[in-house]
Amino acid sequence: MDKKSKRPLRIKIISMGNAEVGKSCIIKRYCEKRFVHKYLATIGIDYGVSKVTIKDREVKVNIFDMAGHPIFYEVRNEFYKDTQGAVLVYDVSDRNSFESLEHWLLEMQNEIGNQAEHENVVVCVCANKCDRKRMVDEVEGKLWADSKGFPYFETSAQSGDGVNEMFQALFEGVVTAVENGGKKVPIVTQLGYTKDQIEAIQRLRNAKSDYDRLGLREGASKDEVNKAYKRLAVLLHPDKNVAPGSEDAFKILLAARTALLKR
Ligand code: GTP
Ligand code: MG
């Protein structure tokens, strides 16, 4: 069948993320090509439609822009059902908004209910306000997104950076899923590194003590330190691990081992 003769496809997209991270501004930047400085909190939900052409196909996008504030939970919770794509936003200058991302995924999962339906929602992560002083660096954001299998975008609703690319990838991901019978096809099919490698880097970056960095209990023996070091060194060696942050993580690992062996 000629693709162009197909009827317009209707898809449903939502936005998620803490209050004030810039969800409405990202959507406004995309749909109206402008930026609003003043904060106008979304009350419950905002709805908009956008027409786009994706893979030669006319697509009508229904966008449900959610309010991030907890008091609006009772309003927004009705809108998760039948979602095909989600823009998951945090503000790089606000650590708490990054740490809340898991909570947003849980909320979506609880409201959708059906595990398969939830897993087939195409999610794009937006590290927004990247024009600002950062509290969450690119490596940390990308590692988190990679660990979930979500594409990651650095965006600024203010300058417009990354916004079109993000929506393009999101719409393409959803249309591809629809053409695949509603089953999500991972946009990032081959990262080139494993979940174990991502987790090792996250641990080395976030741990509070040298023992913790090596995944050991306080006071572990030198033999245990060496064993843990060897295991991690194989995972993390920058020649093998191309994951973001692997070089720095390898340096942290070396320093932690040196410090523990000197004790
Ligand atoms: P709720 O509707 O309450 O959930 O918030 P929201 O996530 O929709 O936030 P909104 O888009 O209303 O933006 C919040 C504030 O952040 C506004 O003052 C925006 O001007 C500002 N803002 C949004 N995006 C950016 C950005 O990329 N850079 C900068 N510097 N400010 C931004
Ligand atoms: Mg809003």
mmCIF file of C-alpha atoms and ligand atoms in Angstrom:
data_model
loop_
_atom_site.group_PDB
_atom_site.id
_atom_site.type_symbol
_atom_site.label_atom_id
_atom_site.label_comp_id
_atom_site.label_asym_id
_atom_site.label_seq_id
_atom_site.Cartn_x
_atom_site.Cartn_y
_atom_site.Cartn_z
ATOM 1 C CA MET A 1 0.000 0.000 0.000
ATOM 2 C CA ASP A 2 1.177 3.540 -0.746
ATOM 3 C CA LYS A 3 2.300 4.956 2.595
ATOM 4 C CA LYS A 4 0.945 8.411 1.799
ATOM 5 C CA SER A 5 -2.587 7.072 1.371
ATOM 6 C CA LYS A 6 -2.671 5.838 4.969
ATOM 7 C CA ARG A 7 -5.009 7.714 7.281
ATOM 8 C CA PRO A 8 -3.335 10.077 9.754
ATOM 9 C CA LEU A 9 -2.041 8.220 12.749
ATOM 10 C CA ARG A 10 -3.112 9.498 16.168
ATOM 11 C CA ILE A 11 -0.636 9.108 18.977
ATOM 12 C CA LYS A 12 -0.672 10.024 22.650
ATOM 13 C CA ILE A 13 2.278 11.657 24.395
ATOM 14 C CA ILE A 14 2.621 12.792 28.017
ATOM 15 C CA SER A 15 5.171 14.893 29.898
ATOM 16 C CA MET A 16 6.471 13.859 33.327
ATOM 17 C CA GLY A 17 8.845 15.327 35.893
ATOM 18 C CA ASN A 18 8.889 17.517 39.002
ATOM 19 C CA ALA A 19 7.206 20.917 39.079
ATOM 20 C CA GLU A 20 9.202 23.717 37.446
ATOM 21 C CA VAL A 21 11.667 21.528 35.527
ATOM 22 C CA GLY A 22 10.447 23.046 32.238
ATOM 23 C CA LYS A 23 7.982 20.505 30.794
ATOM 24 C CA SER A 24 5.533 23.124 29.508
ATOM 25 C CA CYS A 25 8.356 25.290 28.171
ATOM 26 C CA ILE A 26 9.874 22.401 26.198
ATOM 27 C CA ILE A 27 6.480 21.730 24.598
ATOM 28 C CA LYS A 28 5.910 25.438 23.954
ATOM 29 C CA ARG A 29 9.377 25.742 22.394
ATOM 30 C CA TYR A 30 8.560 22.891 20.041
ATOM 31 C CA CYS A 31 4.986 23.873 19.129
ATOM 32 C CA GLU A 32 5.199 27.675 19.194
ATOM 33 C CA LYS A 33 8.955 28.301 18.792
ATOM 34 C CA ARG A 34 9.056 30.618 21.775
ATOM 35 C CA PHE A 35 10.155 30.724 25.403
ATOM 36 C CA VAL A 36 8.367 32.117 28.450
ATOM 37 C CA HIS A 37 10.566 33.284 31.356
ATOM 38 C CA LYS A 38 7.788 33.664 33.877
ATOM 39 C CA TYR A 39 6.796 30.480 35.697
ATOM 40 C CA LEU A 40 3.155 29.631 35.094
ATOM 41 C CA ALA A 41 2.489 26.359 36.888
ATOM 42 C CA THR A 42 0.353 23.922 34.932
ATOM 43 C CA ILE A 43 -2.912 23.387 36.773
ATOM 44 C CA GLY A 44 -3.626 19.666 36.578
ATOM 45 C CA ILE A 45 -3.148 19.101 32.882
ATOM 46 C CA ASP A 46 -2.747 21.029 29.625
ATOM 47 C CA TYR A 47 -3.744 19.543 26.317
ATOM 48 C CA GLY A 48 -2.498 20.347 22.826
ATOM 49 C CA VAL A 49 -2.383 18.815 19.345
ATOM 50 C CA SER A 50 0.454 18.947 16.853
ATOM 51 C CA LYS A 51 0.568 17.610 13.290
ATOM 52 C CA VAL A 52 3.828 16.180 12.038
ATOM 53 C CA THR A 53 5.101 13.982 9.241
ATOM 54 C CA ILE A 54 7.100 10.998 10.410
ATOM 55 C CA LYS A 55 8.463 8.393 8.011
ATOM 56 C CA ASP A 56 6.238 9.752 5.217
ATOM 57 C CA ARG A 57 3.209 9.382 7.392
ATOM 58 C CA GLU A 58 0.895 12.102 8.678
ATOM 59 C CA VAL A 59 0.781 11.951 12.456
ATOM 60 C CA LYS A 60 -1.570 13.767 14.809
ATOM 61 C CA VAL A 61 0.121 14.047 18.179
ATOM 62 C CA ASN A 62 -2.076 14.524 21.250
ATOM 63 C CA ILE A 63 0.112 16.021 23.944
ATOM 64 C CA PHE A 64 -0.971 15.835 27.592
ATOM 65 C CA ASP A 65 1.288 18.153 29.557
ATOM 66 C CA MET A 66 1.129 17.122 33.207
ATOM 67 C CA ALA A 67 1.481 19.270 36.287
ATOM 68 C CA GLY A 68 4.479 18.113 38.314
ATOM 69 C CA HIS A 69 3.332 19.353 41.707
ATOM 70 C CA PRO A 70 2.181 16.560 44.070
ATOM 71 C CA ILE A 71 -1.147 18.296 44.749
ATOM 72 C CA PHE A 72 -2.181 17.577 41.166
ATOM 73 C CA TYR A 73 -1.687 13.830 41.421
ATOM 74 C CA GLU A 74 -5.457 13.232 41.597
ATOM 75 C CA VAL A 75 -5.923 15.081 38.313
ATOM 76 C CA ARG A 76 -3.010 13.777 36.269
ATOM 77 C CA ASN A 77 -3.286 10.116 37.319
ATOM 78 C CA GLU A 78 -6.206 9.608 34.916
ATOM 79 C CA PHE A 79 -4.109 10.540 31.908
ATOM 80 C CA TYR A 80 -1.458 7.813 31.960
ATOM 81 C CA LYS A 81 -3.660 5.176 30.344
ATOM 82 C CA ASP A 82 -3.008 4.514 26.623
ATOM 83 C CA THR A 83 0.133 6.626 26.596
ATOM 84 C CA GLN A 84 2.517 5.679 23.799
ATOM 85 C CA GLY A 85 5.325 8.164 24.422
ATOM 86 C CA ALA A 86 6.627 10.133 27.394
ATOM 87 C CA VAL A 87 8.958 13.089 27.795
ATOM 88 C CA LEU A 88 10.661 12.528 31.160
ATOM 89 C CA VAL A 89 12.208 15.808 32.259
ATOM 90 C CA TYR A 90 14.608 16.924 34.972
ATOM 91 C CA ASP A 91 16.395 20.209 35.566
ATOM 92 C CA VAL A 92 20.219 19.878 35.500
ATOM 93 C CA SER A 93 20.492 22.706 38.056
ATOM 94 C CA ASP A 94 18.217 20.882 40.536
ATOM 95 C CA ARG A 95 19.541 17.545 41.859
ATOM 96 C CA ASN A 96 16.292 16.659 43.511
ATOM 97 C CA SER A 97 14.493 16.696 40.164
ATOM 98 C CA PHE A 98 17.020 14.138 38.831
ATOM 99 C CA GLU A 99 16.614 11.951 41.909
ATOM 100 C CA SER A 100 12.824 12.005 41.400
ATOM 101 C CA LEU A 101 12.963 10.348 37.972
ATOM 102 C CA GLU A 102 12.491 6.849 39.417
ATOM 103 C CA HIS A 103 9.421 8.074 41.255
ATOM 104 C CA TRP A 104 7.890 9.297 37.995
ATOM 105 C CA LEU A 105 8.469 5.937 36.339
ATOM 106 C CA LEU A 106 6.818 4.221 39.306
ATOM 107 C CA GLU A 107 3.830 6.549 39.137
ATOM 108 C CA MET A 108 3.416 5.769 35.446
ATOM 109 C CA GLN A 109 3.793 2.043 36.064
ATOM 110 C CA ASN A 110 1.187 2.090 38.864
ATOM 111 C CA GLU A 111 -1.328 4.074 36.858
ATOM 112 C CA ILE A 112 -0.938 2.066 33.653
ATOM 113 C CA GLY A 113 -1.119 -1.137 35.673
ATOM 114 C CA ASN A 114 -0.373 -3.523 32.835
ATOM 115 C CA GLN A 115 3.363 -4.353 32.831
ATOM 116 C CA ALA A 116 3.659 -4.976 29.068
ATOM 117 C CA GLU A 117 1.847 -1.739 28.233
ATOM 118 C CA HIS A 118 4.133 0.178 30.577
ATOM 119 C CA GLU A 119 7.276 -1.357 29.081
ATOM 120 C CA ASN A 120 6.165 -0.399 25.591
ATOM 121 C CA VAL A 121 5.899 3.318 26.336
ATOM 122 C CA VAL A 122 8.677 5.077 24.429
ATOM 123 C CA VAL A 123 10.441 7.342 26.936
ATOM 124 C CA CYS A 124 12.904 10.132 26.107
ATOM 125 C CA VAL A 125 14.890 11.637 28.987
ATOM 126 C CA CYS A 126 15.418 15.421 28.876
ATOM 127 C CA ALA A 127 18.249 16.946 30.886
ATOM 128 C CA ASN A 128 16.677 20.398 30.656
ATOM 129 C CA LYS A 129 17.963 23.901 31.471
ATOM 130 C CA CYS A 130 21.393 22.838 30.181
ATOM 131 C CA ASP A 131 22.036 26.579 29.706
ATOM 132 C CA ARG A 132 22.308 26.840 33.520
ATOM 133 C CA LYS A 133 24.911 26.037 36.184
ATOM 134 C CA ARG A 134 24.743 22.291 36.614
ATOM 135 C CA MET A 135 24.244 20.132 39.685
ATOM 136 C CA VAL A 136 23.981 16.937 37.601
ATOM 137 C CA ASP A 137 26.591 16.372 34.928
ATOM 138 C CA GLU A 138 26.027 14.851 31.513
ATOM 139 C CA VAL A 139 27.743 11.551 32.399
ATOM 140 C CA GLU A 140 25.467 10.918 35.373
ATOM 141 C CA GLY A 141 22.322 11.744 33.402
ATOM 142 C CA LYS A 142 23.321 9.640 30.429
ATOM 143 C CA LEU A 143 24.291 6.672 32.600
ATOM 144 C CA TRP A 144 20.889 6.723 34.287
ATOM 145 C CA ALA A 145 19.068 6.902 30.943
ATOM 146 C CA ASP A 146 21.265 4.118 29.507
ATOM 147 C CA SER A 147 20.572 1.926 32.508
ATOM 148 C CA LYS A 148 16.856 2.165 31.665
ATOM 149 C CA GLY A 149 17.348 1.819 27.902
ATOM 150 C CA PHE A 150 15.948 5.323 27.262
ATOM 151 C CA PRO A 151 17.450 7.791 24.810
ATOM 152 C CA TYR A 152 18.975 10.832 26.540
ATOM 153 C CA PHE A 153 18.857 14.438 25.339
ATOM 154 C CA GLU A 154 20.417 17.601 26.682
ATOM 155 C CA THR A 155 17.815 20.311 26.166
ATOM 156 C CA SER A 156 17.254 23.972 26.811
ATOM 157 C CA ALA A 157 13.745 25.282 26.297
ATOM 158 C CA GLN A 158 15.311 28.729 26.593
ATOM 159 C CA SER A 159 17.764 28.427 23.670
ATOM 160 C CA GLY A 160 15.899 25.616 21.904
ATOM 161 C CA ASP A 161 18.938 23.313 21.974
ATOM 162 C CA GLY A 162 18.058 19.649 21.638
ATOM 163 C CA VAL A 163 14.286 20.148 21.714
ATOM 164 C CA ASN A 164 13.454 19.318 18.078
ATOM 165 C CA GLU A 165 15.851 16.368 18.080
ATOM 166 C CA MET A 166 14.203 14.982 21.198
ATOM 167 C CA PHE A 167 10.642 15.226 19.816
ATOM 168 C CA GLN A 168 11.729 13.817 16.458
ATOM 169 C CA ALA A 169 13.261 10.767 18.183
ATOM 170 C CA LEU A 170 10.205 10.373 20.416
ATOM 171 C CA PHE A 171 7.698 10.506 17.540
ATOM 172 C CA GLU A 172 9.811 8.184 15.403
ATOM 173 C CA GLY A 173 10.067 5.767 18.312
ATOM 174 C CA VAL A 174 6.289 5.758 18.782
ATOM 175 C CA VAL A 175 5.483 5.396 15.060
ATOM 176 C CA THR A 176 7.991 2.553 14.791
ATOM 177 C CA ALA A 177 6.355 0.856 17.789
ATOM 178 C CA VAL A 178 2.882 1.255 16.234
ATOM 179 C CA GLU A 179 4.139 -0.279 12.987
ATOM 180 C CA ASN A 180 5.564 -3.099 15.071
ATOM 181 C CA GLY A 181 2.151 -3.980 16.502
ATOM 182 C CA GLY A 182 2.493 -1.739 19.558
ATOM 183 C CA LYS A 183 5.754 -3.305 20.712
ATOM 184 C CA LYS A 184 8.586 -0.892 21.460
ATOM 185 C CA VAL A 185 11.698 -1.270 19.340
ATOM 186 C CA PRO A 186 14.632 0.039 21.386
ATOM 187 C CA ILE A 187 15.930 3.247 19.784
ATOM 188 C CA VAL A 188 19.344 2.508 21.210
ATOM 189 C CA THR A 189 19.704 -1.085 20.129
ATOM 190 C CA GLN A 190 23.391 -1.477 20.716
ATOM 191 C CA LEU A 191 25.015 0.642 23.408
ATOM 192 C CA GLY A 192 28.318 -1.175 23.162
ATOM 193 C CA TYR A 193 28.481 -1.658 26.937
ATOM 194 C CA THR A 194 26.656 -3.679 29.539
ATOM 195 C CA LYS A 195 24.433 -2.961 32.511
ATOM 196 C CA ASP A 196 27.209 -4.306 34.803
ATOM 197 C CA GLN A 197 29.600 -1.736 33.388
ATOM 198 C CA ILE A 198 27.098 1.094 33.857
ATOM 199 C CA GLU A 199 26.420 0.021 37.455
ATOM 200 C CA ALA A 200 30.136 -0.204 38.259
ATOM 201 C CA ILE A 201 30.665 3.373 37.045
ATOM 202 C CA GLN A 202 27.628 4.641 38.959
ATOM 203 C CA ARG A 203 28.872 2.972 42.142
ATOM 204 C CA LEU A 204 32.393 4.371 41.837
ATOM 205 C CA ARG A 205 31.041 7.877 41.259
ATOM 206 C CA ASN A 206 28.474 7.840 44.052
ATOM 207 C CA ALA A 207 29.950 5.719 46.859
ATOM 208 C CA LYS A 208 30.877 7.459 50.103
ATOM 209 C CA SER A 209 33.895 5.332 51.157
ATOM 210 C CA ASP A 210 36.727 3.435 49.433
ATOM 211 C CA TYR A 211 35.359 0.086 50.659
ATOM 212 C CA ASP A 212 31.955 0.970 49.250
ATOM 213 C CA ARG A 213 33.529 1.979 45.926
ATOM 214 C CA LEU A 214 34.921 -1.542 45.610
ATOM 215 C CA GLY A 215 31.636 -3.071 46.753
ATOM 216 C CA LEU A 216 33.226 -4.341 50.004
ATOM 217 C CA ARG A 217 32.259 -4.199 53.683
ATOM 218 C CA GLU A 218 34.237 -1.900 56.007
ATOM 219 C CA GLY A 219 37.495 -3.552 57.081
ATOM 220 C CA ALA A 220 37.667 -6.133 54.255
ATOM 221 C CA SER A 221 41.063 -7.877 53.926
ATOM 222 C CA LYS A 222 43.780 -6.868 51.437
ATOM 223 C CA ASP A 223 43.131 -10.069 49.564
ATOM 224 C CA GLU A 224 39.462 -9.121 49.161
ATOM 225 C CA VAL A 225 40.505 -5.623 48.051
ATOM 226 C CA ASN A 226 42.738 -7.070 45.342
ATOM 227 C CA LYS A 227 40.082 -9.492 44.143
ATOM 228 C CA ALA A 228 37.427 -6.768 43.943
ATOM 229 C CA TYR A 229 39.891 -4.484 42.194
ATOM 230 C CA LYS A 230 40.681 -7.097 39.544
ATOM 231 C CA ARG A 231 37.023 -7.796 38.854
ATOM 232 C CA LEU A 232 36.221 -4.105 38.481
ATOM 233 C CA ALA A 233 39.369 -3.344 36.485
ATOM 234 C CA VAL A 234 38.294 -5.892 33.871
ATOM 235 C CA LEU A 235 34.834 -4.291 33.705
ATOM 236 C CA LEU A 236 36.079 -0.745 33.620
ATOM 237 C CA HIS A 237 39.287 -0.680 31.671
ATOM 238 C CA PRO A 238 38.827 2.256 29.273
ATOM 239 C CA ASP A 239 40.105 0.107 26.372
ATOM 240 C CA LYS A 240 37.123 -2.173 26.892
ATOM 241 C CA ASN A 241 34.486 0.104 28.389
ATOM 242 C CA VAL A 242 33.266 2.913 26.179
ATOM 243 C CA ALA A 243 30.468 3.859 28.589
ATOM 244 C CA PRO A 244 30.367 7.528 29.574
ATOM 245 C CA GLY A 245 32.592 8.236 32.563
ATOM 246 C CA SER A 246 34.606 5.010 32.308
ATOM 247 C CA GLU A 247 38.002 6.732 32.274
ATOM 248 C CA ASP A 248 37.319 8.745 35.408
ATOM 249 C CA ALA A 249 35.770 5.736 37.104
ATOM 250 C CA PHE A 250 38.912 3.714 36.386
ATOM 251 C CA LYS A 251 41.027 6.452 38.024
ATOM 252 C CA ILE A 252 38.728 6.460 41.080
ATOM 253 C CA LEU A 253 39.077 2.666 41.264
ATOM 254 C CA LEU A 254 42.900 2.863 41.188
ATOM 255 C CA ALA A 255 42.957 5.533 43.900
ATOM 256 C CA ALA A 256 40.558 3.549 46.103
ATOM 257 C CA ARG A 257 42.648 0.378 45.841
ATOM 258 C CA THR A 258 45.894 2.274 46.556
ATOM 259 C CA ALA A 259 44.356 3.939 49.629
ATOM 260 C CA LEU A 260 42.964 0.661 51.001
ATOM 261 C CA LEU A 261 46.206 -1.280 50.509
ATOM 262 C CA LYS A 262 48.118 1.398 52.441
ATOM 263 C CA ARG A 263 45.982 0.909 55.553
HETATM 264 P P1 GTP B 1 4.755 22.459 36.298
HETATM 265 O O1 GTP B 1 3.744 22.787 35.288
HETATM 266 O O2 GTP B 1 4.529 23.156 37.604
HETATM 267 O O3 GTP B 1 4.893 20.976 36.520
HETATM 268 O O4 GTP B 1 6.206 22.988 35.774
HETATM 269 P P2 GTP B 1 6.881 22.766 34.338
HETATM 270 O O5 GTP B 1 7.794 21.584 34.430
HETATM 271 O O6 GTP B 1 5.882 22.754 33.270
HETATM 272 O O7 GTP B 1 7.824 24.042 34.228
HETATM 273 P P3 GTP B 1 7.690 25.280 33.209
HETATM 274 O O8 GTP B 1 7.837 24.814 31.809
HETATM 275 O O9 GTP B 1 6.508 26.059 33.551
HETATM 276 O O10 GTP B 1 9.041 26.088 33.569
HETATM 277 C C1 GTP B 1 9.391 26.438 34.899
HETATM 278 C C2 GTP B 1 10.353 27.596 34.928
HETATM 279 O O11 GTP B 1 11.605 27.219 34.390
HETATM 280 C C3 GTP B 1 9.893 28.829 34.122
HETATM 281 O O12 GTP B 1 10.221 29.991 34.825
HETATM 282 C C4 GTP B 1 10.704 28.730 32.844
HETATM 283 O O13 GTP B 1 10.955 29.993 32.269
HETATM 284 C C5 GTP B 1 11.997 28.082 33.324
HETATM 285 N N1 GTP B 1 12.645 27.262 32.283
HETATM 286 C C6 GTP B 1 12.088 26.262 31.576
HETATM 287 N N2 GTP B 1 12.973 25.713 30.724
HETATM 288 C C7 GTP B 1 14.135 26.382 30.891
HETATM 289 C C8 GTP B 1 15.437 26.275 30.294
HETATM 290 O O14 GTP B 1 15.716 25.460 29.430
HETATM 291 N N3 GTP B 1 16.382 27.143 30.756
HETATM 292 C C9 GTP B 1 16.130 28.062 31.734
HETATM 293 N N4 GTP B 1 17.136 28.857 32.113
HETATM 294 N N5 GTP B 1 14.915 28.192 32.302
HETATM 295 C C10 GTP B 1 13.937 27.365 31.895
HETATM 296 MG MG MG B 2 3.867 22.878 33.267
#
